[in-house]
XYZ file of N, CA and C in Angstrom:
267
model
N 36.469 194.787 14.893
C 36.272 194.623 13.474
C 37.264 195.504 12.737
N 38.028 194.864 12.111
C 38.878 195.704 11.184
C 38.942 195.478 9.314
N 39.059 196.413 8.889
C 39.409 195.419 7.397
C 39.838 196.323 6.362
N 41.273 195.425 5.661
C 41.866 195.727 5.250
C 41.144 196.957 4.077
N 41.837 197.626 3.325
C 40.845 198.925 2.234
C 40.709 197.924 1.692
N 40.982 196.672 0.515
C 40.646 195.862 -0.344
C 39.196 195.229 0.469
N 39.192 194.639 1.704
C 37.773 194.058 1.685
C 36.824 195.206 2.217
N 37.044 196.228 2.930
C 36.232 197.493 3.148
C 35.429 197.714 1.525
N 35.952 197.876 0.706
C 35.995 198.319 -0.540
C 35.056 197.356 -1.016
N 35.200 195.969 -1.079
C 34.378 194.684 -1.420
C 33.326 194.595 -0.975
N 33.096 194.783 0.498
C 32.451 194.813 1.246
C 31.340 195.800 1.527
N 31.675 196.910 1.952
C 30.527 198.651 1.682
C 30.220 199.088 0.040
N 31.363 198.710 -0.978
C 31.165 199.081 -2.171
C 30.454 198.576 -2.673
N 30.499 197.091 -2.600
C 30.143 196.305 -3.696
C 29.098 194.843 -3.244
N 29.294 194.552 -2.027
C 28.574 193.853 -1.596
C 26.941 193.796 -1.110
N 27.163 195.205 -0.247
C 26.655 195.702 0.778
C 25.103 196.488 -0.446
N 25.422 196.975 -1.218
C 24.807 197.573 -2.566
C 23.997 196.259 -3.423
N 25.412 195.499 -3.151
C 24.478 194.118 -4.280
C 23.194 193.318 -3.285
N 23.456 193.545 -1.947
C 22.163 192.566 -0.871
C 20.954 193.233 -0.696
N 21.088 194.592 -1.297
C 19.996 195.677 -0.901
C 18.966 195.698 -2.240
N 19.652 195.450 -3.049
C 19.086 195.151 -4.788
C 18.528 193.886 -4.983
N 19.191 192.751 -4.745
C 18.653 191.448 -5.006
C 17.896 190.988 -3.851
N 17.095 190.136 -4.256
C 15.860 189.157 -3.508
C 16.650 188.297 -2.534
N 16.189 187.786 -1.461
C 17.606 187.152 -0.201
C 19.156 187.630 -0.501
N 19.249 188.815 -0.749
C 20.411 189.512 -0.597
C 21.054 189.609 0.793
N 20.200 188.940 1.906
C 21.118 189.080 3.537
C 21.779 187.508 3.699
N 21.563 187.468 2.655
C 22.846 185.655 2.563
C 23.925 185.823 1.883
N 24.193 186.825 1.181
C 25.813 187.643 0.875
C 26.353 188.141 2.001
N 25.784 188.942 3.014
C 27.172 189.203 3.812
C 27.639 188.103 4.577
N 26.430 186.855 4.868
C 27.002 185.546 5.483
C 27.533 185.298 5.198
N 27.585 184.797 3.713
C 28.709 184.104 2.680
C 29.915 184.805 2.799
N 30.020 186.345 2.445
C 30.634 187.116 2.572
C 31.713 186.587 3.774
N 31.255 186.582 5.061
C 31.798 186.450 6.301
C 32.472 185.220 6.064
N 31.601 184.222 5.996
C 32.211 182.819 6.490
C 33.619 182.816 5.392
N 33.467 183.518 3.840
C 34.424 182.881 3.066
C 35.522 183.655 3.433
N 35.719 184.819 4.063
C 36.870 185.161 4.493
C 37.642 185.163 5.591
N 36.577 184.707 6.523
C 36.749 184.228 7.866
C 37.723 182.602 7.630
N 37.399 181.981 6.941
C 38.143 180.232 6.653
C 39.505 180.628 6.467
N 40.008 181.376 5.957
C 41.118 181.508 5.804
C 42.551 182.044 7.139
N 41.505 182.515 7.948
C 42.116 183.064 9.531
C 42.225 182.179 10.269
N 40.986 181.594 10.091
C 40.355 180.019 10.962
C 41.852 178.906 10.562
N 42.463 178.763 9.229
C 43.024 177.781 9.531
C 44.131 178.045 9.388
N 44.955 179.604 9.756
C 46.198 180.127 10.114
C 45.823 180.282 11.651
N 44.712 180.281 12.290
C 45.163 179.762 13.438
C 45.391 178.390 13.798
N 44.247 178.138 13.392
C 44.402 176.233 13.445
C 46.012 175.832 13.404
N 46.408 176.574 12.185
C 48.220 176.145 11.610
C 48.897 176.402 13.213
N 49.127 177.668 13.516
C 49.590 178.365 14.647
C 49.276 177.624 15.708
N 48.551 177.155 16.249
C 47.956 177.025 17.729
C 48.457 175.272 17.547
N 48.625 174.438 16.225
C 49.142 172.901 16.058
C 50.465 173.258 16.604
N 50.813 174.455 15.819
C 52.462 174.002 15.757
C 52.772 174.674 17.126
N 52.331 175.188 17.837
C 52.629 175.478 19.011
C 52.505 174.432 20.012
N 51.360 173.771 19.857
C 51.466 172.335 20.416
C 52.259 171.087 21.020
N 52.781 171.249 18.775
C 53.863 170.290 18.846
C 54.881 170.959 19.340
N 55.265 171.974 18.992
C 56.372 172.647 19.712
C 56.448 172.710 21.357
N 55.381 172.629 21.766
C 55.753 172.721 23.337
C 56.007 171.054 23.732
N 55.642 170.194 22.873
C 55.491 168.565 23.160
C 57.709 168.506 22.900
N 58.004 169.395 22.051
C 59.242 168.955 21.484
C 60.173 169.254 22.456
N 59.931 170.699 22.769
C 60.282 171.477 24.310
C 60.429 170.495 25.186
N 59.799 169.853 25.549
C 59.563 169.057 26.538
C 60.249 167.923 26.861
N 60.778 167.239 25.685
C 61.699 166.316 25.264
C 62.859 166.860 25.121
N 63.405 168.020 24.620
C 64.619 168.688 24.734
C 64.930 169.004 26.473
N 64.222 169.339 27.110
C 64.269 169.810 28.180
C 65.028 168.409 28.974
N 64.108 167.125 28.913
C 64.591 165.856 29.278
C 65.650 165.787 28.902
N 65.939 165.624 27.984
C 67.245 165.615 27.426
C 68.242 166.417 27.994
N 68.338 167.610 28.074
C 69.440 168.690 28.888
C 69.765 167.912 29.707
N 68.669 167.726 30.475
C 68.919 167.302 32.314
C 69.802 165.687 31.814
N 69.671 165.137 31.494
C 70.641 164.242 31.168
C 72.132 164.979 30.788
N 71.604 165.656 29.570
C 73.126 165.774 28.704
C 74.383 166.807 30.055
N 73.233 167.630 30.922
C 74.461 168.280 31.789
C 74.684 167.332 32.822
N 73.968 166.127 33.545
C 74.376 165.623 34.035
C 75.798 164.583 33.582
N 75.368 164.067 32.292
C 77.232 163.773 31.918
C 77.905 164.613 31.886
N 77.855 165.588 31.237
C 78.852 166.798 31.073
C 79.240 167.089 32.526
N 78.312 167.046 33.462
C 79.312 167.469 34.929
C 80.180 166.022 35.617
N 79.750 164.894 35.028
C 80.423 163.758 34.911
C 81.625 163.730 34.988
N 81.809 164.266 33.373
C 83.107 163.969 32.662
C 83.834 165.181 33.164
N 83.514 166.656 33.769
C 84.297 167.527 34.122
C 85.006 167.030 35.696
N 83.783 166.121 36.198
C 84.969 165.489 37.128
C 85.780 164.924 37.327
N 85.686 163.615 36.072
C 86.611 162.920 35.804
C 87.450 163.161 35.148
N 87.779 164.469 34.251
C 88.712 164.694 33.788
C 89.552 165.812 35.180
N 89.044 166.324 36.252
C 89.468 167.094 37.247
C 90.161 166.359 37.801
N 89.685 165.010 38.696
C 90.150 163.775 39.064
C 91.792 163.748 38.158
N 91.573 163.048 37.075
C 93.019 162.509 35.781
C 94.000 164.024 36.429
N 93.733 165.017 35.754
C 94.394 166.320 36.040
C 94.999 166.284 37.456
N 94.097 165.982 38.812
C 94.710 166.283 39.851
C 95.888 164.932 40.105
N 95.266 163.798 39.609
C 96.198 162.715 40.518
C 97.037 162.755 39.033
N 97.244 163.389 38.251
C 98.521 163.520 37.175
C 99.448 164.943 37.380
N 98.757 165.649 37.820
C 99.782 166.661 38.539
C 100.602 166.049 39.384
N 99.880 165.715 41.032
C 100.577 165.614 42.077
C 101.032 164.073 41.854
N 101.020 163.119 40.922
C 101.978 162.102 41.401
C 102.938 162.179 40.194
């Protein structure tokens, strides 16, 4: 459990004082919780998608290499090939 001085402050100062005074006052720190909790909830949600897609994209780049060096060692032969039989003849 950690929290920043702004919700410490919200929270022990001002919250925590207001649930002890009012009538079902133990449904503020729920509220409390859940409404600041949503906001973590869907920066991970964000994080953990785009990591997703990112490993799906990875994955397709990766395919891709294995192609793209297989021409590339292609064409370094065939241009080795041109080079050798244009030297020696």
């Amino acid at each position: 459990m950690a929290f920043c001085p702004t919700s410490g402050m919200l929270y022990f100062g001002m919250l925590i004082p207001m649930s002890a005074v009012e009538s079902g006052g133990y449904v503020l720190p729920v509220v409390y919780a859940i409404a600041t909790s949503l906001p973590v909830l869907v920066a991970a949600w964000i994080i953990a998608f785009s990591m997703q897609s990112l490993s799906k994209v990875m994955g397709k780049i990766a395919i891709f290499q294995c192609w793209l060096n297989r021409l590339v060692a292609l064409l370094f032969i065939l241009v080795g090939l041109y080079y050798t039989v244009t030297i020696i003849i």
